[in-house]
Coordinates of C-alpha atoms in Angstrom, one line a residue:
X478 CA 70.7 -71.4 181.9
X479 CA 69.1 -68.1 182.7
X480 CA 66.2 -67.1 180.4
X481 CA 65.2 -68.5 177.0
X482 CA 66.2 -66.4 174.0
X483 CA 62.7 -65.8 173.0
X484 CA 62.0 -64.2 176.4
X485 CA 65.3 -62.5 176.7
X486 CA 64.7 -60.5 173.6
X487 CA 61.0 -59.9 173.8
X488 CA 61.2 -56.2 174.3
X489 CA 58.3 -54.0 173.3
X490 CA 55.8 -56.9 173.6
X491 CA 57.4 -58.6 170.6
X492 CA 56.8 -55.7 168.3
X493 CA 58.7 -56.4 165.1
X494 CA 59.0 -52.6 164.6
X495 CA 61.0 -52.3 167.8
X496 CA 64.0 -50.1 167.2
X497 CA 65.6 -50.4 170.6
X498 CA 69.3 -51.3 170.6
X499 CA 68.5 -54.6 172.2
X500 CA 65.9 -55.6 169.6
X501 CA 68.1 -54.5 166.7
X502 CA 71.1 -56.4 168.1
X503 CA 69.0 -59.5 168.6
X504 CA 68.5 -59.7 164.8
X505 CA 72.1 -60.8 164.5
X506 CA 72.2 -62.8 167.7
X507 CA 74.2 -60.1 169.6
X508 CA 73.4 -58.8 173.0
X509 CA 73.7 -55.1 173.6
X510 CA 74.3 -53.9 177.1
X511 CA 75.3 -51.3 179.7
X512 CA 76.9 -51.0 183.0
X513 CA 74.3 -50.2 185.7
X514 CA 74.3 -48.3 189.0
X515 CA 72.0 -50.7 190.8
X516 CA 71.0 -48.1 193.4
X517 CA 69.2 -46.1 190.7
X518 CA 67.0 -48.9 189.5
X519 CA 63.4 -48.2 190.7
X520 CA 64.3 -44.8 192.2
X521 CA 65.3 -42.9 189.0
X522 CA 62.5 -43.5 186.5
X523 CA 64.2 -42.1 183.4
X524 CA 67.3 -44.1 184.2
X525 CA 65.3 -47.3 184.9
X526 CA 63.3 -47.0 181.8
X527 CA 66.4 -46.6 179.5
X528 CA 68.0 -49.7 181.1
X529 CA 64.9 -51.8 180.8
X530 CA 64.0 -50.7 177.3
X531 CA 67.3 -50.5 175.5
X532 CA 69.6 -53.2 176.8
X533 CA 69.6 -57.0 176.8
X534 CA 72.6 -57.5 179.1
X535 CA 73.5 -55.6 182.2
X536 CA 76.8 -55.3 184.1
X537 CA 77.0 -54.4 187.8
X538 CA 79.2 -51.2 187.6
X539 CA 80.2 -51.5 191.3
X540 CA 77.7 -53.7 193.1
X541 CA 79.6 -57.0 192.6
X542 CA 83.1 -55.7 193.4
X543 CA 84.7 -57.0 196.5
X544 CA 84.6 -53.8 198.6
X545 CA 80.8 -53.7 197.9
X546 CA 79.9 -57.3 198.7
X547 CA 82.2 -57.8 201.7
X548 CA 82.9 -54.5 203.3
X549 CA 83.5 -56.3 206.6
X550 CA 85.3 -59.6 206.6
X551 CA 82.9 -62.5 206.7
X552 CA 79.8 -60.2 206.4
X553 CA 78.3 -60.1 203.0
X554 CA 76.1 -57.4 201.5
X555 CA 74.4 -58.7 198.4
X556 CA 71.5 -56.1 198.4
X557 CA 72.4 -54.0 195.3
X558 CA 73.8 -56.9 193.4
X559 CA 70.7 -59.1 194.1
X560 CA 68.5 -56.2 193.1
X561 CA 70.2 -55.9 189.7
X562 CA 69.9 -59.7 189.1
X563 CA 66.2 -59.5 190.0
X564 CA 65.7 -56.5 187.7
X565 CA 67.4 -58.4 184.8
X566 CA 65.2 -61.4 185.3
X567 CA 62.1 -59.2 185.3
X568 CA 63.1 -57.5 182.1
X569 CA 64.4 -60.5 180.0
X570 CA 68.1 -59.5 180.4
X571 CA 71.2 -61.5 181.2
X572 CA 73.9 -60.3 183.6
X573 CA 77.7 -59.8 183.3
X574 CA 79.4 -60.3 186.7
X575 CA 82.2 -57.8 187.3
X576 CA 84.7 -58.6 188.8
X577 CA 86.2 -61.4 190.9
X578 CA 89.9 -60.5 191.0
X579 CA 91.1 -57.0 190.6
X580 CA 93.7 -54.8 192.3
X581 CA 91.2 -51.9 192.8
X582 CA 88.1 -51.5 195.0
X583 CA 89.3 -54.1 197.5
X584 CA 87.9 -53.9 201.0
X585 CA 90.1 -52.0 203.4
X586 CA 90.2 -54.9 205.9
X587 CA 92.0 -56.9 203.2
X588 CA 94.5 -54.3 202.0
X589 CA 95.2 -53.1 205.5
X590 CA 95.8 -56.7 206.7
X591 CA 98.2 -57.4 203.8
X592 CA 100.0 -54.1 204.3
X593 CA 100.6 -54.6 208.1
X594 CA 101.5 -58.3 207.8
X595 CA 98.5 -59.6 209.7
X596 CA 97.4 -61.4 206.5
X597 CA 100.1 -63.6 205.1
X598 CA 100.4 -64.5 201.4
X599 CA 99.1 -68.0 202.3
X600 CA 96.2 -66.6 204.1
X601 CA 95.6 -64.1 201.2
X602 CA 95.3 -67.0 198.8
X603 CA 92.8 -68.8 201.0
X604 CA 90.8 -65.6 201.4
X605 CA 90.7 -65.0 197.6
X606 CA 89.6 -68.7 197.1
X607 CA 86.8 -68.2 199.6
X608 CA 85.7 -64.9 198.0
X609 CA 85.6 -66.3 194.5
X610 CA 83.8 -69.4 195.6
X611 CA 81.3 -67.6 197.7
X612 CA 80.4 -64.9 195.2
X613 CA 80.1 -67.2 192.2
X614 CA 78.1 -69.7 194.3
X615 CA 75.8 -67.0 195.5
X616 CA 74.9 -66.1 191.9
X617 CA 75.1 -69.6 190.4
X618 CA 72.9 -69.9 187.4
X619 CA 72.1 -66.2 187.3
X620 CA 75.3 -64.8 185.7
X621 CA 75.9 -65.2 182.0
X622 CA 79.5 -63.9 181.9
X623 CA 82.0 -63.3 184.7
X624 CA 84.9 -61.0 184.4
X625 CA 87.0 -63.4 186.4
X626 CA 90.3 -61.6 186.2
X627 CA 90.5 -57.9 185.5
X628 CA 93.5 -55.8 184.4
X629 CA 96.7 -57.8 185.4
X630 CA 98.8 -57.1 182.3
X631 CA 101.3 -54.2 182.1
X632 CA 100.7 -51.2 179.9
X633 CA 103.5 -49.3 178.1
X634 CA 104.0 -47.1 181.2
X635 CA 104.1 -49.9 183.7
X636 CA 106.7 -52.5 184.6
X637 CA 106.1 -55.9 182.9
X638 CA 107.2 -59.3 183.9
X639 CA 108.7 -61.5 181.3
X640 CA 105.2 -62.9 180.6
X641 CA 103.8 -59.4 180.2
X642 CA 102.0 -59.3 183.6
X643 CA 102.2 -56.1 185.6
X644 CA 105.0 -56.8 188.1
X645 CA 103.4 -54.3 190.5
X646 CA 99.9 -55.8 190.4
X647 CA 98.6 -56.5 193.9
X648 CA 97.7 -60.1 193.2
X649 CA 100.7 -61.0 191.0
X650 CA 103.1 -59.5 193.6
X651 CA 101.7 -61.5 196.5
X652 CA 100.5 -64.8 194.8
X653 CA 102.4 -65.0 191.5
X654 CA 101.2 -65.6 188.0
X655 CA 99.8 -69.1 188.8
X656 CA 96.9 -67.5 190.7
X657 CA 95.3 -66.5 187.4
X658 CA 94.7 -70.1 186.3
X659 CA 93.6 -71.1 189.9
X660 CA 90.9 -68.3 190.0
X661 CA 89.5 -69.5 186.7
X662 CA 89.4 -73.1 188.1
X663 CA 87.7 -72.0 191.3
X664 CA 85.1 -69.9 189.4
X665 CA 84.4 -72.8 187.0
X666 CA 83.9 -75.3 189.9
X667 CA 81.4 -72.9 191.6
X668 CA 79.4 -72.4 188.4
X669 CA 80.4 -74.7 185.5
X670 CA 77.9 -73.0 183.1
X671 CA 79.0 -69.4 183.5
X672 CA 81.1 -67.9 180.7
X673 CA 84.5 -67.0 182.2
X674 CA 86.3 -64.0 180.8
X675 CA 89.7 -62.2 181.1
X676 CA 88.9 -58.5 181.0
X677 CA 91.3 -55.6 180.2
X678 CA 91.9 -52.5 178.2
X679 CA 94.5 -51.7 175.5
X680 CA 94.5 -55.4 174.5
X681 CA 93.5 -54.8 170.9
X682 CA 96.0 -52.1 170.0
X683 CA 94.3 -49.0 171.2
X684 CA 97.7 -47.6 172.4
X685 CA 99.1 -47.8 168.9
X686 CA 101.0 -51.1 169.5
X687 CA 100.2 -54.7 169.8
X688 CA 102.6 -55.4 172.7
X689 CA 99.9 -55.8 175.4
X690 CA 97.7 -57.7 172.9
X691 CA 100.6 -60.2 172.2
X692 CA 101.3 -60.7 175.9
X693 CA 97.6 -61.5 176.7
X694 CA 97.3 -63.6 173.6
X695 CA 100.4 -65.7 174.5
X696 CA 99.4 -66.1 178.1
X697 CA 95.8 -67.1 177.4
X698 CA 96.9 -69.5 174.7
X699 CA 99.1 -71.2 177.3
X700 CA 96.3 -71.3 179.8
X701 CA 94.2 -73.0 177.2
X702 CA 96.9 -75.6 176.6
X703 CA 97.0 -76.2 180.4
X704 CA 93.3 -76.9 180.4
X705 CA 92.4 -73.8 182.4
X706 CA 88.6 -73.1 181.9
X707 CA 88.9 -69.6 180.4
X708 CA 86.1 -69.1 177.9
X709 CA 86.6 -65.6 176.5
X710 CA 88.3 -62.2 176.4
X711 CA 86.7 -59.0 177.4
X712 CA 88.1 -56.0 175.5
X713 CA 87.0 -52.9 177.4
X714 CA 86.9 -50.4 174.6
X715 CA 87.7 -47.2 176.4
X716 CA 88.6 -44.7 173.6
X717 CA 89.6 -41.0 173.4
X718 CA 89.1 -39.0 170.3
X719 CA 92.4 -37.2 170.7
X720 CA 94.4 -40.4 170.1
X721 CA 92.6 -41.9 167.1
X722 CA 91.7 -45.5 166.7
X723 CA 93.0 -48.3 164.4
X724 CA 89.8 -50.1 163.7
X725 CA 91.5 -52.7 161.5
X726 CA 94.0 -53.7 164.1
X727 CA 91.2 -53.9 166.7
X728 CA 89.1 -56.2 164.6
X729 CA 92.1 -58.4 163.7
X730 CA 93.1 -58.7 167.3
X731 CA 89.5 -59.7 168.3
X732 CA 89.6 -62.3 165.6
X733 CA 93.0 -63.6 166.8
X734 CA 91.5 -64.2 170.2
X735 CA 88.5 -65.9 168.6
X736 CA 90.7 -68.1 166.6
X737 CA 92.1 -69.6 169.8
X738 CA 88.6 -70.9 170.4
X739 CA 87.5 -68.1 172.7
X740 CA 84.4 -66.0 172.8
X741 CA 85.0 -62.2 172.8
X742 CA 83.0 -59.3 174.1
X743 CA 83.2 -55.5 174.2
X744 CA 82.7 -54.9 177.9
X745 CA 83.1 -51.3 178.8
X746 CA 82.8 -49.2 175.7
X747 CA 82.9 -45.4 175.8
X748 CA 84.5 -42.7 173.6
X749 CA 85.6 -39.6 175.6
X750 CA 86.6 -36.2 174.3
X751 CA 87.4 -32.7 175.7
X752 CA 84.4 -30.8 177.1
X753 CA 83.5 -27.4 178.4
X754 CA 82.9 -28.6 182.0
X755 CA 81.9 -31.8 183.8
X756 CA 78.3 -30.7 184.3
X757 CA 77.2 -29.8 180.8
X758 CA 79.8 -31.9 178.9
X759 CA 79.6 -30.0 175.6
X760 CA 82.5 -31.0 173.4
X761 CA 85.0 -28.1 172.9
X762 CA 85.6 -29.2 169.3
X763 CA 82.9 -29.4 166.7
X764 CA 84.9 -32.2 165.1
X765 CA 84.6 -34.3 168.3
X766 CA 80.8 -34.4 167.7
X767 CA 81.5 -36.4 164.6
X768 CA 84.5 -38.4 165.9
X769 CA 82.7 -39.7 169.0
X770 CA 80.0 -41.5 167.1
X771 CA 82.4 -42.6 164.4
X772 CA 84.8 -44.3 166.8
X773 CA 81.9 -45.9 168.8
X774 CA 80.6 -47.2 165.5
X775 CA 83.9 -48.7 164.6
X776 CA 84.0 -50.5 168.0
X777 CA 80.5 -52.0 167.3
X778 CA 81.3 -52.9 163.7
X779 CA 84.5 -54.7 164.7
X780 CA 82.4 -56.8 167.1
X781 CA 79.8 -57.5 164.4
X782 CA 82.4 -58.7 162.0
X783 CA 83.8 -61.3 164.4
X784 CA 81.2 -64.0 164.8
X785 CA 82.4 -65.1 168.2
X786 CA 81.7 -61.6 169.6
X787 CA 78.7 -62.3 171.8
X788 CA 78.0 -58.9 173.5
X789 CA 78.7 -55.2 173.3
X790 CA 78.4 -53.2 176.5
X791 CA 78.6 -49.4 177.0
X792 CA 80.2 -48.4 180.3
X793 CA 77.3 -46.5 181.7
X794 CA 73.9 -45.2 180.7
X795 CA 74.4 -41.4 180.4
X796 CA 77.2 -38.8 180.5
X797 CA 75.9 -37.4 183.8
X798 CA 76.6 -40.6 185.6
X799 CA 79.9 -41.5 183.8
X800 CA 83.2 -42.3 185.4
X801 CA 85.1 -40.2 182.8
X802 CA 84.9 -36.6 184.2
X803 CA 86.2 -37.7 187.6
X804 CA 89.1 -39.7 186.0
X805 CA 90.2 -37.7 183.0
X806 CA 90.4 -33.9 183.7
X807 CA 88.6 -31.8 181.2
X808 CA 87.0 -34.8 179.4
X809 CA 83.6 -36.4 179.1
X810 CA 80.7 -36.9 176.6
X811 CA 81.6 -40.6 176.4
X812 CA 78.3 -42.4 176.3
X813 CA 75.1 -42.9 174.3
X814 CA 72.9 -40.5 176.3
X815 CA 73.7 -36.9 177.3
X816 CA 73.7 -35.4 180.8
X817 CA 69.9 -35.0 180.5
X818 CA 69.5 -38.7 179.5
X819 CA 68.6 -37.8 175.9
X820 CA 69.9 -39.9 173.1
X821 CA 72.9 -38.4 171.3
X822 CA 74.0 -38.7 167.7
X823 CA 76.0 -41.8 168.6
X824 CA 72.8 -43.6 169.6
X825 CA 71.2 -43.3 166.1
X826 CA 74.5 -44.1 164.5
X827 CA 74.6 -47.4 166.4
X828 CA 71.0 -48.0 165.6
X829 CA 71.9 -47.8 161.9
X830 CA 74.9 -50.1 162.3
X831 CA 72.7 -52.7 163.9
X832 CA 70.0 -52.4 161.3
X833 CA 72.5 -52.8 158.5
X834 CA 73.9 -56.0 160.1
X835 CA 70.4 -57.6 160.8
X836 CA 70.4 -61.2 159.9
X837 CA 74.1 -61.8 159.9
X838 CA 75.2 -64.8 161.9
X839 CA 76.5 -64.6 165.5
X840 CA 76.9 -67.8 167.5
X841 CA 76.4 -68.7 171.2
X842 CA 74.8 -65.4 172.3
X843 CA 71.1 -66.0 172.3
X844 CA 70.9 -69.1 174.5
X845 CA 72.9 -67.6 177.3
X846 CA 74.9 -70.8 177.9
X847 CA 78.5 -71.6 176.9

């Protein structure tokens, strides 16, 4: 599938002294990635160079979401998504597709139709089936991992069903929990070689409990017993220095998923903290400048210690282009590069982590296939 391992990791013309994140991660069979704003590729040179040089796997931050690819019903716009896939092919990278079924960033024609009753639940199921089939088919053979289902389990502040699913989730409300297995089946039929993931946050105990982890674990274990073609779990890894982080619980939970026969991946890593403003994003606490790289390091090391962890992805390239300031008031500084696209302390910390783990065994990552 995709590109040969030797090509995928040939960064810096094969220079053995290459200290990029992608080259260092390759020494343990791990892919190191980032979420990418496809519209900046080729137009923002500094941004483009970082993406090309530092990362071996890229995720479409928004370009593959439903509202982006089908803003008008039946009319597809693959421009940005295709551009990202082409860029990845040119730079020896593989692609994570994000995401096929999620309650957010849906096209307005869909949510309006469901809301006013012009789209029935039966029609909604057919529309979802077509969307999943069309998108996976469009990219067949070009996507390494798909985030097939995104964020359908309840958090501690949400209403859970008996199985732990969020009772208020758009898809669960309208189509029931059985839709989850069906979407995995549809995606597998459209591209049998793609690695199919369930992706979510707080599923390795970040909120201080294992309630959500246990719900996901039990549900996925049952899906596997039913023969549903789910290949892995994506733990997003959004952390905040004010809450602390139980790295041992996180690693144990990753391993528990892996022990079910699943691959695991860190899919959206960032570590936010309080900052002076959203433009400069200077931490207001000097301690945060140590906590941010420390927690990022713990995220990476937990992945390194689980042999089935196949990729580690930061959710964005630099702080100036991060989702954090617009979502969490007064917070930012969550990524590896600062607002001026200069590497931060966390960058060198992760370099050191990767260097220390060079030569350890990871499985299934290099070839790209399942």
